[in-house]
XYZ file of N, CA, C and O in Angstrom:
400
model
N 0.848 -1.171 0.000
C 0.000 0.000 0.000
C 0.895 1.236 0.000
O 1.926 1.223 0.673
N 0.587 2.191 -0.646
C 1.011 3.422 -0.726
C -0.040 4.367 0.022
O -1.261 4.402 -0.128
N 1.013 5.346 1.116
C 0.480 6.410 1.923
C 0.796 7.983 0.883
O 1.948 8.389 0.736
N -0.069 8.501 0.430
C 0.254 10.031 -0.188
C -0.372 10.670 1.332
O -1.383 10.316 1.940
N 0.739 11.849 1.716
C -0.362 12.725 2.602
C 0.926 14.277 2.546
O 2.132 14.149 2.337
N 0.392 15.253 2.730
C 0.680 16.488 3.106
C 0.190 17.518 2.987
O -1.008 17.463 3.268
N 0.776 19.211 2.481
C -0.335 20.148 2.765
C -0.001 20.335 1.449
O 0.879 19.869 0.726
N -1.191 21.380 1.245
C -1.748 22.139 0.017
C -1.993 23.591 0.571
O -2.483 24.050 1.603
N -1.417 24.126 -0.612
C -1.566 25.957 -0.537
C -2.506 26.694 -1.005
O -2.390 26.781 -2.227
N -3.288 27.203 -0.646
C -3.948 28.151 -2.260
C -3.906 29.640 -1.513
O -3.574 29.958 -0.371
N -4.410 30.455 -2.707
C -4.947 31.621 -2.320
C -5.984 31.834 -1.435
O -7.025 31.298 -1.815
N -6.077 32.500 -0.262
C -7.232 32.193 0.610
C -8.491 33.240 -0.589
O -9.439 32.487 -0.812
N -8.645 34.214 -1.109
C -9.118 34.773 -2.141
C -9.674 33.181 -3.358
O -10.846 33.335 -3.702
N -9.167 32.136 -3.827
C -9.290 31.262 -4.183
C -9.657 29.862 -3.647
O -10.113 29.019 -4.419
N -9.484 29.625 -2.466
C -10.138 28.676 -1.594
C -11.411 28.423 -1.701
O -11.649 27.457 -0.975
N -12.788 28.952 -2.468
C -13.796 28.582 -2.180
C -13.710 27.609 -3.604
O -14.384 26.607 -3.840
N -12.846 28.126 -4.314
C -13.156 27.334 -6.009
C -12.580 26.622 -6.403
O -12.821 26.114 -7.497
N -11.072 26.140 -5.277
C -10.362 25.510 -5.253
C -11.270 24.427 -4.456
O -11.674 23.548 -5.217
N -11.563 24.320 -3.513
C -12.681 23.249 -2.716
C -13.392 22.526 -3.647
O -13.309 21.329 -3.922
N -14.322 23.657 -4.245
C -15.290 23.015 -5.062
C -14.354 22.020 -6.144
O -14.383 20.831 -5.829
N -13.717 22.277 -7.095
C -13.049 21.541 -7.922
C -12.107 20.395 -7.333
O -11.745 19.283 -7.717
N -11.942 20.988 -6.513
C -11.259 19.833 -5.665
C -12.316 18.268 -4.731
O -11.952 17.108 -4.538
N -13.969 19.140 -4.277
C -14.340 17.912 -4.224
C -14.964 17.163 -5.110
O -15.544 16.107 -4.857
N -14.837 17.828 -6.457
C -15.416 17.371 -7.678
C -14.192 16.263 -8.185
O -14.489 15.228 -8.782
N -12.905 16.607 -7.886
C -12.287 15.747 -8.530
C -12.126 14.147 -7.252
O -12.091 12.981 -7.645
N -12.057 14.567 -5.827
C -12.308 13.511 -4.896
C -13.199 13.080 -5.011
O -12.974 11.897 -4.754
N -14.514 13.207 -5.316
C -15.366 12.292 -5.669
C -15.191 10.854 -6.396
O -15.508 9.690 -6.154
N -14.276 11.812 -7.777
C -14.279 10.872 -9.090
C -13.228 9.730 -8.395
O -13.440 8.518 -8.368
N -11.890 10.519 -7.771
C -10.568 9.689 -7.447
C -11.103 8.381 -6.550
O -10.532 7.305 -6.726
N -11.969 8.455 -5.792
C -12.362 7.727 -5.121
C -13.314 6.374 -5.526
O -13.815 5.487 -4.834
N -13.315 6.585 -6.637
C -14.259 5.302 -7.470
C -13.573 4.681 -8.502
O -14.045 4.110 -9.485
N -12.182 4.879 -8.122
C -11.103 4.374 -9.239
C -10.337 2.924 -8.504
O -10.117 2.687 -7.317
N -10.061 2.139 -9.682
C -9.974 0.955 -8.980
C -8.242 1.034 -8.471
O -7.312 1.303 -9.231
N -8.128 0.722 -6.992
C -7.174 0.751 -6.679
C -7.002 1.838 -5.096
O -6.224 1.673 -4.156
N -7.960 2.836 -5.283
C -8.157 3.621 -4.470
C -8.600 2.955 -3.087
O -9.409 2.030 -3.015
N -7.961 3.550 -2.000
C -8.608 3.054 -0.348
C -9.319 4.326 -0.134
O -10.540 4.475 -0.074
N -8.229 5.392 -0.008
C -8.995 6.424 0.298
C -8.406 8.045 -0.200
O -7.373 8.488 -0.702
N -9.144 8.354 0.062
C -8.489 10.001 -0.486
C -9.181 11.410 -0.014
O -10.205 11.854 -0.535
N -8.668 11.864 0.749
C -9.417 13.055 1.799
C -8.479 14.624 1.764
O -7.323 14.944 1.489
N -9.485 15.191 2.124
C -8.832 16.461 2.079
C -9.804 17.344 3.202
O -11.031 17.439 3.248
N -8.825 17.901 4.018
C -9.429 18.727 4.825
C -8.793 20.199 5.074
O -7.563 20.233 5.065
N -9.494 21.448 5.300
C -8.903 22.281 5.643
C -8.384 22.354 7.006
O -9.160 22.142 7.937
N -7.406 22.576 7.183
C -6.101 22.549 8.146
C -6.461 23.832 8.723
O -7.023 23.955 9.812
N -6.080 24.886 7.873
C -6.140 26.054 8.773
C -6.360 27.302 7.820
O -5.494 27.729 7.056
N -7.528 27.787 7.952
C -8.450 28.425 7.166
C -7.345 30.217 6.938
O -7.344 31.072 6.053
N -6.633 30.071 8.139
C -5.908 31.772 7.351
C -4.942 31.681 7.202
O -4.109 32.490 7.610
N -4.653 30.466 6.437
C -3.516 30.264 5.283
C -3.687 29.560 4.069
O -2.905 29.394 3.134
N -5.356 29.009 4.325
C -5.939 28.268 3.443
C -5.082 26.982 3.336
O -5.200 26.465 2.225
N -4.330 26.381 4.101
C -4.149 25.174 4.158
C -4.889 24.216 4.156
O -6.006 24.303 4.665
N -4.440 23.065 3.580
C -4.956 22.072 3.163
C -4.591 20.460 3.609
O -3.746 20.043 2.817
N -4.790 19.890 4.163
C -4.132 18.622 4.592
C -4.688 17.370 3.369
O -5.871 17.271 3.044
N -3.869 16.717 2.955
C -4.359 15.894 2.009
C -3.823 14.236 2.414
O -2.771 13.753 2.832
N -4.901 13.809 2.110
C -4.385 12.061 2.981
C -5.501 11.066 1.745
O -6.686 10.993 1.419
N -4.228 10.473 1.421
C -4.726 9.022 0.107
C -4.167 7.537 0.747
O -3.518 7.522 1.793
N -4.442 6.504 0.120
C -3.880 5.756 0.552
C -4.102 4.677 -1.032
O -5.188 4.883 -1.572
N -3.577 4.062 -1.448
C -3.545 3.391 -2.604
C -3.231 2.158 -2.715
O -2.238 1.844 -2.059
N -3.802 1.204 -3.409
C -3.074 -0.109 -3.308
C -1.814 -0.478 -3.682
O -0.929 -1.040 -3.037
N -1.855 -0.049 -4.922
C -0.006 -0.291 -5.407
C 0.072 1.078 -6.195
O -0.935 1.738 -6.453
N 1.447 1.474 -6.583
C 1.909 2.362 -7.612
C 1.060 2.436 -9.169
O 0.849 3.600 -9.508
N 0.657 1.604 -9.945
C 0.134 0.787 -10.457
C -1.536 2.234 -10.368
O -1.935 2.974 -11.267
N -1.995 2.098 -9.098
C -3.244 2.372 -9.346
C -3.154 4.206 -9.165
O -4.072 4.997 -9.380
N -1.765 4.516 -8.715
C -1.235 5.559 -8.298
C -1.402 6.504 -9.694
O -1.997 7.527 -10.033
N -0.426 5.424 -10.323
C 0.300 6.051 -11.767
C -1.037 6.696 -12.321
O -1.212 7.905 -12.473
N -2.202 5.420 -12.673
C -3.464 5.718 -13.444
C -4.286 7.341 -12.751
O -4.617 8.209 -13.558
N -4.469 7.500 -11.571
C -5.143 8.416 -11.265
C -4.248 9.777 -11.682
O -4.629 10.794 -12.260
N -2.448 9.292 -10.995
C -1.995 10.929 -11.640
C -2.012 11.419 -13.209
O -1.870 12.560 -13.648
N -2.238 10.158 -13.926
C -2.461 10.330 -15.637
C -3.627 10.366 -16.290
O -3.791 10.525 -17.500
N -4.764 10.153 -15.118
C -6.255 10.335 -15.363
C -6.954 11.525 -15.928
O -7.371 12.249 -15.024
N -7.165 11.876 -16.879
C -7.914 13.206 -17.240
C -8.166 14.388 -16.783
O -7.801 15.557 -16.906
N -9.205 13.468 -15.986
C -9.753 14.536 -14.809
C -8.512 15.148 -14.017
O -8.451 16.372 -13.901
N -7.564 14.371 -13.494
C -6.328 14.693 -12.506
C -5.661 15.950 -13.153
O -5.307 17.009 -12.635
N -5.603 15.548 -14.324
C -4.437 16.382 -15.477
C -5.205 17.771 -15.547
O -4.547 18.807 -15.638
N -6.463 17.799 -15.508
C -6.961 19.218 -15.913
C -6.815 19.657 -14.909
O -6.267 20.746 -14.740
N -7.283 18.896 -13.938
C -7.509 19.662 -12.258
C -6.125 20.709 -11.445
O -6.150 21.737 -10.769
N -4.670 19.525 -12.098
C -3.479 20.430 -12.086
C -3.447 21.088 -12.989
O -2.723 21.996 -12.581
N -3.786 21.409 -14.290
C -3.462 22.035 -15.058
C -4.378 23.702 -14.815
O -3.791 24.784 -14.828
N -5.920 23.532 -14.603
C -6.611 24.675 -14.060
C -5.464 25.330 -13.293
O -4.917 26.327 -13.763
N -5.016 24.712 -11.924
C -4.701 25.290 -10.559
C -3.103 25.270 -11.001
O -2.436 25.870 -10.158
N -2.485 24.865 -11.844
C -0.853 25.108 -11.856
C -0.582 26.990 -11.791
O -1.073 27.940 -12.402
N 0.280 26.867 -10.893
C 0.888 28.469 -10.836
C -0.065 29.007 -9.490
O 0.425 29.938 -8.850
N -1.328 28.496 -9.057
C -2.523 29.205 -8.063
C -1.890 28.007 -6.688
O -2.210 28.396 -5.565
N -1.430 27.258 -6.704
C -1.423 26.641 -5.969
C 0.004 26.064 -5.521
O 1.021 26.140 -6.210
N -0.097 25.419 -4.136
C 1.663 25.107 -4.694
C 1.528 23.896 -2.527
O 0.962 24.026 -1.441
N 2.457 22.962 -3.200
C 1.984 21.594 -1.596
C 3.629 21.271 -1.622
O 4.614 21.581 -2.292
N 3.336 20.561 -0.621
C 4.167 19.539 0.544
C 3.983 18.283 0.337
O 3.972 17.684 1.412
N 3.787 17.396 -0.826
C 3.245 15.916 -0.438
C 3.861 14.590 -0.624
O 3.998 14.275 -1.806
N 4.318 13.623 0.363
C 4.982 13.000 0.099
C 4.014 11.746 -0.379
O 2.785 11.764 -0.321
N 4.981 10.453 -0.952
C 4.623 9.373 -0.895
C 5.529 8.396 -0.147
O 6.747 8.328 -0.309
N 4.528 7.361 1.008
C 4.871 6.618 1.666
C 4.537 4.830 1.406
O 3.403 4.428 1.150
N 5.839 3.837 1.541
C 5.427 2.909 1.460
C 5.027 2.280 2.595
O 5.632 2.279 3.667
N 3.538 1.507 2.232
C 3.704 1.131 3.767
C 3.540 -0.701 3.937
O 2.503 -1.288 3.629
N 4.615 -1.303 4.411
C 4.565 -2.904 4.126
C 3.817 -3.589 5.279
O 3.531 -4.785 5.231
N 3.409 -2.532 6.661
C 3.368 -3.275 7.451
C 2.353 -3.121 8.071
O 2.558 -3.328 9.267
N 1.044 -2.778 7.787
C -0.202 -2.423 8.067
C -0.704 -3.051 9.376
O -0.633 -4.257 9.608
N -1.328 -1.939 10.390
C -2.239 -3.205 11.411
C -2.535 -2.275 12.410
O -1.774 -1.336 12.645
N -3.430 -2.433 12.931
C -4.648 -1.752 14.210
C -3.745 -1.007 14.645
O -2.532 -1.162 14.502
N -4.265 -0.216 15.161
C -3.429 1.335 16.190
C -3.082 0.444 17.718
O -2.008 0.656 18.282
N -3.682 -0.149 18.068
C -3.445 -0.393 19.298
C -2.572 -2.019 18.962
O -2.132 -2.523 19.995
N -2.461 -2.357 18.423
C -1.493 -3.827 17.507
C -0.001 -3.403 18.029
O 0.181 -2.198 17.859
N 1.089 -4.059 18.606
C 2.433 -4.069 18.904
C 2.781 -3.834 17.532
O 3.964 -3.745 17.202
């Protein structure tokens, strides 16, 4: 499984249209095969931060969503308005929070 998570920037002036397009495109990301999960929350509204948390089955289902249409326009609208922090994490060893 692959962990994507970090922040996202926008214009706080742009934050309401950035949301919207943004939960237009989480909607779609989320019905793609391969997807666990994919969330986005505002962090902290007077910087318009953004916290972003995915989780993916393999690279594989990764690759398809960042080359997905929808994905490509969605950066392409917001390239130059926007600007993140996001890493990708592997994760081999999955198991309950309270699990040793």
């Amino acid at each position: 499984m692959l962990i994507v998570i970090g922040y996202m920037h926008v214009d706080p002036a742009d934050l309401a249209e950035f949301s919207v397009d943004l939960k237009s495109l989480a909607a779609a990301t989320r019905q793609r095969e391969g997807n666990i999960s994919y969330d986005a929350v505002l962090d902290n509204p007077g910087d318009s931060r953004l916290l972003i948390a995915e989780r993916w089955a393999d690279q594989a289902a990764l690759t398809a969503h960042l080359e997905a249409e929808d994905t490509l326009a969605f950066v392409n609208h917001w390239q130059g308005r926007m600007r993140g922090d996001i890493r990708k994490y592997d994760a081999a060893n999955e198991r309950n929070l309270d699990d040793e």
